[in-house]
Coordinates of C-alpha atoms in Angstrom, one line a residue:
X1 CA -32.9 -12.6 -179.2
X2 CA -33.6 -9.5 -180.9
X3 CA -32.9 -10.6 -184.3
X4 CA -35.7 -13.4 -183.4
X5 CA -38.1 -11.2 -182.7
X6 CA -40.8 -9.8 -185.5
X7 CA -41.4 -6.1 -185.8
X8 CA -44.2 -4.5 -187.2
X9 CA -44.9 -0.4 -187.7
X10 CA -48.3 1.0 -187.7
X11 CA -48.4 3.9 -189.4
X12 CA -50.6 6.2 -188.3
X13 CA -52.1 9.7 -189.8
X14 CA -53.1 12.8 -187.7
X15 CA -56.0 12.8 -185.9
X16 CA -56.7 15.9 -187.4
X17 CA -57.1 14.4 -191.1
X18 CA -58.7 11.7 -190.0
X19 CA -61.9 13.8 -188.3
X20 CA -62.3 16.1 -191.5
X21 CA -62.6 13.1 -193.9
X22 CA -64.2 10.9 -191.8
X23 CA -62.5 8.1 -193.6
X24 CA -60.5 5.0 -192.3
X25 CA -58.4 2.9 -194.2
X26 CA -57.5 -0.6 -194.0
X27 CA -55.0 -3.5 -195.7
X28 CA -56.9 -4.8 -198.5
X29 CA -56.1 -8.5 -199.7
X30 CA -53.8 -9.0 -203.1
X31 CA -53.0 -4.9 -203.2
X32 CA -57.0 -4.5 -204.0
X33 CA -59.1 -1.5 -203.0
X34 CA -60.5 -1.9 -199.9
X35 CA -64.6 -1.6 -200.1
X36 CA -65.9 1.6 -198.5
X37 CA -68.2 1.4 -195.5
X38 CA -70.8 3.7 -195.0
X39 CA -72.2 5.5 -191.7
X40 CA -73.3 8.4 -190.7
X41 CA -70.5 10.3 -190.0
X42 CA -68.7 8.9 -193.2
X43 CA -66.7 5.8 -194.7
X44 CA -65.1 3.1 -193.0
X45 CA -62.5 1.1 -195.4
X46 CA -59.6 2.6 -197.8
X47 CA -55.8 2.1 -198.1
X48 CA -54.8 3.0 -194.8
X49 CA -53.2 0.8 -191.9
X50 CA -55.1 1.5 -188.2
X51 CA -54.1 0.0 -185.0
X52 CA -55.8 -1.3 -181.7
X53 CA -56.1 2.9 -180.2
X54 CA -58.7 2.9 -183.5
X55 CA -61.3 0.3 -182.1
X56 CA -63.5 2.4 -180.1
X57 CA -63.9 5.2 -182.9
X58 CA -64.4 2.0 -185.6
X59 CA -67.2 0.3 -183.5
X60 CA -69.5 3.6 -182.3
X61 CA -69.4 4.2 -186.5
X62 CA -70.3 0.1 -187.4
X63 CA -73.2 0.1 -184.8
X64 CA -74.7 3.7 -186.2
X65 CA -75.4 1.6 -189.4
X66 CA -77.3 -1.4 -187.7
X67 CA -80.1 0.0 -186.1
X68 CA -83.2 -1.7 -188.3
X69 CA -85.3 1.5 -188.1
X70 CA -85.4 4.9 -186.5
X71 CA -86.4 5.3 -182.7
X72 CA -89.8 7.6 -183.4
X73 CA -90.9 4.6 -186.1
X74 CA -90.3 2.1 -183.5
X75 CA -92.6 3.9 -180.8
X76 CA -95.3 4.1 -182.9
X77 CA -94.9 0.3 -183.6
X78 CA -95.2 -0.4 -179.9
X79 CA -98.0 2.2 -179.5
X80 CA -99.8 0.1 -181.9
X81 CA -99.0 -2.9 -180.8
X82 CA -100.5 -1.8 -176.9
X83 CA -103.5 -0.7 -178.4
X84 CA -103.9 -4.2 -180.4
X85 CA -103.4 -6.4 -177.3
X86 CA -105.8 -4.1 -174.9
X87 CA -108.9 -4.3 -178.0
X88 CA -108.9 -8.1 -177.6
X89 CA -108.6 -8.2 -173.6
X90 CA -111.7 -5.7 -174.0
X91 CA -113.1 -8.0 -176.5
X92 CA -112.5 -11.1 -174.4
X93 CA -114.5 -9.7 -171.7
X94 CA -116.9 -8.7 -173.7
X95 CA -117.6 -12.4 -175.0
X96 CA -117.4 -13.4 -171.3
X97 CA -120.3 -11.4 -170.0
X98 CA -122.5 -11.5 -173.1
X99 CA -122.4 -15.7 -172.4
X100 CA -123.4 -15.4 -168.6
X101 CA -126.1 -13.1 -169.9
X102 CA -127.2 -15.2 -172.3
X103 CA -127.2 -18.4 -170.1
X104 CA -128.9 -16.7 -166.9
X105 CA -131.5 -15.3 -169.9
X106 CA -132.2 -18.7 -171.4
X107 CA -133.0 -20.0 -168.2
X108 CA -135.2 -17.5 -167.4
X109 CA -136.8 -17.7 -171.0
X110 CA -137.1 -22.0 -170.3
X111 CA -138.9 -21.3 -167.1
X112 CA -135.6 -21.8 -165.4
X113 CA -134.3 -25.3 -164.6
X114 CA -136.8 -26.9 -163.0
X115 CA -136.8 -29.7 -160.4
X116 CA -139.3 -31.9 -162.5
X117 CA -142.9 -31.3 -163.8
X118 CA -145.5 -30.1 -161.5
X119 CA -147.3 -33.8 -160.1
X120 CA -148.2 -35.3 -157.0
X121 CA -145.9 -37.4 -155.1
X122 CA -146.0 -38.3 -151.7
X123 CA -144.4 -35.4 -150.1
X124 CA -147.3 -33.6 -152.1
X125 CA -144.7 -30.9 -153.9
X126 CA -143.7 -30.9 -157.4
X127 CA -143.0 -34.6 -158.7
X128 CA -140.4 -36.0 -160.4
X129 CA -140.8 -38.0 -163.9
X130 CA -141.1 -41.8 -163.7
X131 CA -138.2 -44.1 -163.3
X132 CA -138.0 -45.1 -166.8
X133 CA -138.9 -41.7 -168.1
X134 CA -135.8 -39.7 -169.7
X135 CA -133.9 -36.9 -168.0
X136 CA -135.0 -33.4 -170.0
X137 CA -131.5 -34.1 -172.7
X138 CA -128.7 -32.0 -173.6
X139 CA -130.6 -29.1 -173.7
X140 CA -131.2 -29.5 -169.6
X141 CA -127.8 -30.2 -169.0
X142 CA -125.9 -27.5 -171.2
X143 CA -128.3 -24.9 -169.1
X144 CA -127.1 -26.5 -166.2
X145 CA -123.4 -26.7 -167.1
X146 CA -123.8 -22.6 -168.7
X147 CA -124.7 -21.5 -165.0
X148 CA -122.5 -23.1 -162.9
X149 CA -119.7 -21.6 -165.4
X150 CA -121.6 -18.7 -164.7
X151 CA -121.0 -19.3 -160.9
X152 CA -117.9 -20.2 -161.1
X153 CA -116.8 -16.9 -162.7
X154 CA -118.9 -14.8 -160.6
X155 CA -117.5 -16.4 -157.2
X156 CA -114.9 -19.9 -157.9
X157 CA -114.5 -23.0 -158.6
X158 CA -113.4 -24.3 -155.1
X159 CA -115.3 -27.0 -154.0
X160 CA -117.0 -27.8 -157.1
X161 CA -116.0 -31.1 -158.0
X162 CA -118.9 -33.2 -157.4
X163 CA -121.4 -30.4 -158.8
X164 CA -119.2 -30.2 -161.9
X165 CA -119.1 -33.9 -162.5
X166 CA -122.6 -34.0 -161.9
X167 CA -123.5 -31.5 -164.2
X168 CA -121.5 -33.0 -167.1
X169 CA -122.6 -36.6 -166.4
X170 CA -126.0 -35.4 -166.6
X171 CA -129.0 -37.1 -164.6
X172 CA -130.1 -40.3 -163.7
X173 CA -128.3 -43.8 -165.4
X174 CA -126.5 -41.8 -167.5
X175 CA -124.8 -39.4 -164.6
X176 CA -124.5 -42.8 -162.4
X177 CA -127.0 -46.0 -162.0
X178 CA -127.3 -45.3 -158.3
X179 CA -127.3 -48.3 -156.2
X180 CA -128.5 -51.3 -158.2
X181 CA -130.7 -49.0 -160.9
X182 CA -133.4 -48.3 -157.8
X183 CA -131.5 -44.8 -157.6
X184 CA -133.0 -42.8 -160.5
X185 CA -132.6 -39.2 -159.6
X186 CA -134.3 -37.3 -162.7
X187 CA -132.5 -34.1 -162.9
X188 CA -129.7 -34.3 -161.1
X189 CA -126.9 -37.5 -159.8
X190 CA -124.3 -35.3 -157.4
X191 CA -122.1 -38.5 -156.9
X192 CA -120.0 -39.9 -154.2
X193 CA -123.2 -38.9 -152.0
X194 CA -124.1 -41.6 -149.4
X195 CA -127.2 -43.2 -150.5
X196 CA -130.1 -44.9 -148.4
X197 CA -133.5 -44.8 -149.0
X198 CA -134.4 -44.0 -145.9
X199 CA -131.8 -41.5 -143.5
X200 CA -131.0 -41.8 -139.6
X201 CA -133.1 -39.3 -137.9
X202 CA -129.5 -38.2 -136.6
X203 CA -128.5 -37.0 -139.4
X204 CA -131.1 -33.7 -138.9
X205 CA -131.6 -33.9 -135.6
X206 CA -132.3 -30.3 -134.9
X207 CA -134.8 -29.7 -137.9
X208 CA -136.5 -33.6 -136.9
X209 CA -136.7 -32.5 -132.9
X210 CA -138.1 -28.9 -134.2
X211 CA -140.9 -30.0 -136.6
X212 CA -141.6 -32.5 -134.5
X213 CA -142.3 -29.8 -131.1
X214 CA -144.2 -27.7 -133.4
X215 CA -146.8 -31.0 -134.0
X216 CA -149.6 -29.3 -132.1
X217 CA -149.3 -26.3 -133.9
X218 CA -148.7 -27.8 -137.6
X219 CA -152.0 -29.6 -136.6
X220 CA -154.0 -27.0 -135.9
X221 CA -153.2 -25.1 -139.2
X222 CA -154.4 -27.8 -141.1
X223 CA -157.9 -28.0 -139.5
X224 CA -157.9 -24.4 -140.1
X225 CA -157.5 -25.2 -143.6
X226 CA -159.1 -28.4 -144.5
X227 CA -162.2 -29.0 -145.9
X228 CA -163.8 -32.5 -147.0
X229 CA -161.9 -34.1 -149.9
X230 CA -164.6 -35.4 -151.3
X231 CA -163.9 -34.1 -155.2
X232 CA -167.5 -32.9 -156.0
X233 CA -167.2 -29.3 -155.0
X234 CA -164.1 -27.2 -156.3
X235 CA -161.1 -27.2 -153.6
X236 CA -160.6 -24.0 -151.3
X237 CA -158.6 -21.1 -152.2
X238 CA -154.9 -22.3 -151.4
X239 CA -155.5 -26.0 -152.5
X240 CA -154.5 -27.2 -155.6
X241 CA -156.6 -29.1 -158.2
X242 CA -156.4 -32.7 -157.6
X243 CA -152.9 -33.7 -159.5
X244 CA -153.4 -37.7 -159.4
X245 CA -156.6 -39.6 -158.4
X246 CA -156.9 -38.7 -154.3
X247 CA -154.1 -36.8 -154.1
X248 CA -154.2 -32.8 -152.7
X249 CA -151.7 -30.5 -150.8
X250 CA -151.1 -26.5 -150.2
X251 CA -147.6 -25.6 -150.2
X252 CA -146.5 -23.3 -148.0
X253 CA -143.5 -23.6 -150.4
X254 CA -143.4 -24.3 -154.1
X255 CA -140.0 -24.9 -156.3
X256 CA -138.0 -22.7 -153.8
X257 CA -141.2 -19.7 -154.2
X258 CA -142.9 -18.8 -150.8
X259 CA -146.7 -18.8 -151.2
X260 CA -148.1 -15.7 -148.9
X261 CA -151.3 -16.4 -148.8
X262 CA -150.7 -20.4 -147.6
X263 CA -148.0 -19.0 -145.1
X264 CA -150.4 -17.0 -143.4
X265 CA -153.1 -18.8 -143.1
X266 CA -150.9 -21.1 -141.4
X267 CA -148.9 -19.4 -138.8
X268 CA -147.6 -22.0 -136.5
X269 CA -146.0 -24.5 -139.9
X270 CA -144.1 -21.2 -141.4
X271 CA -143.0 -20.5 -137.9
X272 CA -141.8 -23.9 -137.8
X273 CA -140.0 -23.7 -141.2
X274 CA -138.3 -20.0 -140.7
X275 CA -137.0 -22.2 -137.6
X276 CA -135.2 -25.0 -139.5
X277 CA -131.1 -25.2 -140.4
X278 CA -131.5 -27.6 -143.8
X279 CA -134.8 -26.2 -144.9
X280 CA -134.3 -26.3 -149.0
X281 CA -136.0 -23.3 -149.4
X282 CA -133.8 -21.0 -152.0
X283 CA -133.8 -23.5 -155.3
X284 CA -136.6 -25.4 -157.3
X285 CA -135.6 -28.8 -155.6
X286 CA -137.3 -27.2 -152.5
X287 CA -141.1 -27.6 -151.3
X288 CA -143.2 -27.6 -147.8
X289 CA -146.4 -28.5 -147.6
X290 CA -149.7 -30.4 -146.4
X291 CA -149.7 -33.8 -148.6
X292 CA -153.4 -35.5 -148.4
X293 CA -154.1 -39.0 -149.7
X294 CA -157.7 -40.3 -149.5
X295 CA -158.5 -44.0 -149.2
X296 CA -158.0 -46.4 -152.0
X297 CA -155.5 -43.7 -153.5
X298 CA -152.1 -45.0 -155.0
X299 CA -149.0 -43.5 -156.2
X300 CA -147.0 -46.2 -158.3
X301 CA -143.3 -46.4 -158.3
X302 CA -141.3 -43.2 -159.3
X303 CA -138.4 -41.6 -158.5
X304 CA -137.2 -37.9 -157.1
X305 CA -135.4 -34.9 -158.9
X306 CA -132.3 -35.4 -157.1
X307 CA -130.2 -37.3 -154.7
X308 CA -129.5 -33.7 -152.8
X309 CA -132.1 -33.6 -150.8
X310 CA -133.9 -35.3 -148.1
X311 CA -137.6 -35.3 -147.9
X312 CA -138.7 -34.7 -143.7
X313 CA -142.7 -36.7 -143.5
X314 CA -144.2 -35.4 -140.0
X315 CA -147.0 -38.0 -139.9
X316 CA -150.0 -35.7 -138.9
X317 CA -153.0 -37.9 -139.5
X318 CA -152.4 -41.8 -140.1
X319 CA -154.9 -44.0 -140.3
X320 CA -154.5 -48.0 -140.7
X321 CA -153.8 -49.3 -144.1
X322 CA -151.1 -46.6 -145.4
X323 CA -148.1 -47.5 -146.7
X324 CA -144.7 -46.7 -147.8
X325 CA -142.2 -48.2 -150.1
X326 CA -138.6 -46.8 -150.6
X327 CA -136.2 -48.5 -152.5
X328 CA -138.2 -52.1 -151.6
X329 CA -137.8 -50.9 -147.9
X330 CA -141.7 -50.5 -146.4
X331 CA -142.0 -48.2 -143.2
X332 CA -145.1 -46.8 -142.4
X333 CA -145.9 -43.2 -141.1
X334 CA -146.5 -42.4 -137.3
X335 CA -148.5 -39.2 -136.1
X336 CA -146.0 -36.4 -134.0
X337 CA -143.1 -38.4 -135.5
X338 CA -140.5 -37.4 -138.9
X339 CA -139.6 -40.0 -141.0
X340 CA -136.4 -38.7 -143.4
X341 CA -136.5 -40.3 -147.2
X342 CA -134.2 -40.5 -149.8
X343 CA -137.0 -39.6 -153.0
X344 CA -134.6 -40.1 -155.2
X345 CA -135.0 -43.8 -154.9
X346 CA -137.8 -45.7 -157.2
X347 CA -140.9 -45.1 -154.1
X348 CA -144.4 -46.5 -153.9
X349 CA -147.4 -44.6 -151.6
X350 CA -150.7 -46.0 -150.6
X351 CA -153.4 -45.7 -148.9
X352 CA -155.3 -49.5 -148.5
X353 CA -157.9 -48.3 -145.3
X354 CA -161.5 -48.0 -145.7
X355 CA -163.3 -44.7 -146.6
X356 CA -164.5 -44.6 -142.9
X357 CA -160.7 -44.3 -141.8
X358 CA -160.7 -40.8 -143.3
X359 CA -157.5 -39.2 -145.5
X360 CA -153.7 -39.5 -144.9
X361 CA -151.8 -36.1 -143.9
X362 CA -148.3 -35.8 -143.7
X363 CA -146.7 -32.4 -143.3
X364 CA -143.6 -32.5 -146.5
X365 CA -140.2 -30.5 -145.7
X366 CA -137.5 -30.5 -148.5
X367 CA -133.8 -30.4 -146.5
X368 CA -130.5 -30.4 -147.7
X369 CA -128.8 -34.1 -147.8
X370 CA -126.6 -34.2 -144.5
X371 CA -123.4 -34.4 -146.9
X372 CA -123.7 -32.0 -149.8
X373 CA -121.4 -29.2 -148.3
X374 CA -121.7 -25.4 -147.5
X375 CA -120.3 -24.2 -151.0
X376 CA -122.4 -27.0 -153.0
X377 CA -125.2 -25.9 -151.3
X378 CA -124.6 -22.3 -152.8
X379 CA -123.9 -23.4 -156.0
X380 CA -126.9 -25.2 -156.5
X381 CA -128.8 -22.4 -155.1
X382 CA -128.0 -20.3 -157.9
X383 CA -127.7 -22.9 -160.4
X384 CA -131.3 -24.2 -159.6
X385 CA -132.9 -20.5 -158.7
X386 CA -136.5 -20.2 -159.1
X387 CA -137.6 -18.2 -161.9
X388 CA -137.2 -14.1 -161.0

């Protein structure tokens, strides 16, 4: 057994020698010079046999020659590197505030983003194009699109879905053909909406049963304020310049602007409106006011703004002969009663009576649509803010 067995002798030097030359020798192949290997404390190689007690001296000398630069070079590279990455976060922020800037500024600059040109419809506020008309184009729809981004970042995105489809479909066909192309909102299509042209008194009951309690008083302001229609003299302060043949209103409210002057001159109809729950009264969609049609008047087919909204008709004077048409639906008006239409359908508004039978008044409330949400709502206040 012991002749079987294979010795080997490692010859070893003193520690002493091996310290003061710093140098470690190893078996070199075919009798050859081994090849020196230099660290900082000196070479690693020679002629010299070294055993396993050698390995923890050998390796603290191999790593000292791996490190790829010295430790005060590599700080500074980090230092620089920091300073690199915080520059473009500041940057980037930057960017992000100069675009809400910008956006809220060109909308100001446009004359904001307005709910249609100034006409007369038959709520008497600010009317819509015609059906066939085209929406205001890309340049509309990027504002819009620029400040709900702007929204978004200011508050969230949370509930935003329709507003966000509907402000990258754009208005009218082109956002969505409504129901059977009748639907033509001209500014802006929020989909998945319900969509009548005319809406179940139910579905405001509280603002219907309030304007409708404050008949009386809504009545009384507006023979404080009327005068005779009849076109040849100038209209009273407050009144606005006949917009279409027949057609006059005030507005207490005008693209989501309070008019002082109309408000107190009729104190019973802006009591009545500080009163109401879904009163549109914080966006450009939004409008109150008398709405006077005199006989033989007409106001062919067009369509509203939106499909947000719900246009409240307290019937104040109604003579015979006056009708309405709301997506091919007729109804007529009745005095001390609210009739809730969807303007955003393709409308028609006469007046067929006799000059004796005197003018149409109807007293016009913008509300919100029953289901555009709390957080929609918001969003298109600020989207759709009147002009500062």
């Amino acid at each position: 057994m012991k002749e079987g067995r294979r010795s080997f002798r490692v010859e070893r030097g003193p520690r002493k020698d091996r310290a003061q030359s710093g140098r470690w020798k190893g078996n070199s192949p075919a009798g050859s010079q081994g090849t020196a290997m230099e660290g900082t404390g000196g070479d690693l190689g020679g002629q010299r046999n070294w055993g396993l007690e050698d390995a923890p001296d050998l390796l603290a000398r191999a790593s000292l020659t791996m490190l790829p630069w010295p430790l005060p070079l590599a700080s500074s590279a980090l230092t620089l590197l920091l300073g690199a990455l915080t520059s473009l976060f500041l940057w980037y922020c930057y960017r992000l505030g100069s675009q809400d800037m910008q956006a809220l500024g060109a909308g100001s600059q446009a004359g904001g983003v307005r709910g249609g040109p100034v006409g007369c419809s038959e709520a008497g506020g600010p009317s819509p194009r015609g059906p066939g008309e085209p929406g205001e184009g890309p340049r509309t729809e990027g504002l819009v699109s620029r400040r709900l981004r702007a929204y978004a970042r200011r508050y969230s995105w949370a509930g935003m879905g329709r507003v966000r489809r509907a402000a990258q479909g754009g208005p009218g066909p082109g956002g969505g053909p409504g129901v059977l192309g009748i639907q033509r909102p001209g500014l802006l299509f929020l989909p998945d909406l319900p969509s009548a042209p005319f809406v179940p008194r139910d579905a405001q009951r509280h603002d219907v049963e309030l304007l409708e309690s404050s008949f009386p008083a809504i009545l009384r302001d507006f023979g404080a304020v009327s005068w005779d229609f009849s076109g040849t003299t100038p209209p009273p302060r407050g009144w606005s310049p006949p917009l279409a043949p027949g057609c006059y209103q005030l507005l207490l409210y005008q693209a989501g602007r309070c008019q002082p002057s109309n408000c107190r001159r009729c104190p019973g109809a802006y009591r009545a409106l500080r009163g109401l729950r879904s009163f549109m009264s914080a966006n450009t969609f939004g409008n109150a006011g008398f709405s006077v049609l005199l006989p033989g008047a007409r106001l062919e087919g067009r369509c509203g703004p939106t499909n947000a909204r719900v246009r409240c008709h307290l019937g104040l004077k109604i003579p015979p002969g006056c009708e309405l048409v709301v997506g091919g639906e007729p109804q007529c008006w009745a005095e001390g009663h609210c009739l809730l239409v969807d303007d955003s359908f393709l409308h028609t508004v006469a007046h067929n009576g006799s000059p004796e039978d005197g003018p149409r008044v109807v007293f016009i409330v913008d509300l919100w649509h029953p289901n555009v949400a709390g957080a929609e709502r918001q969003a298109l206040d600020f989207v759709f803010a009147p002009d500062p």
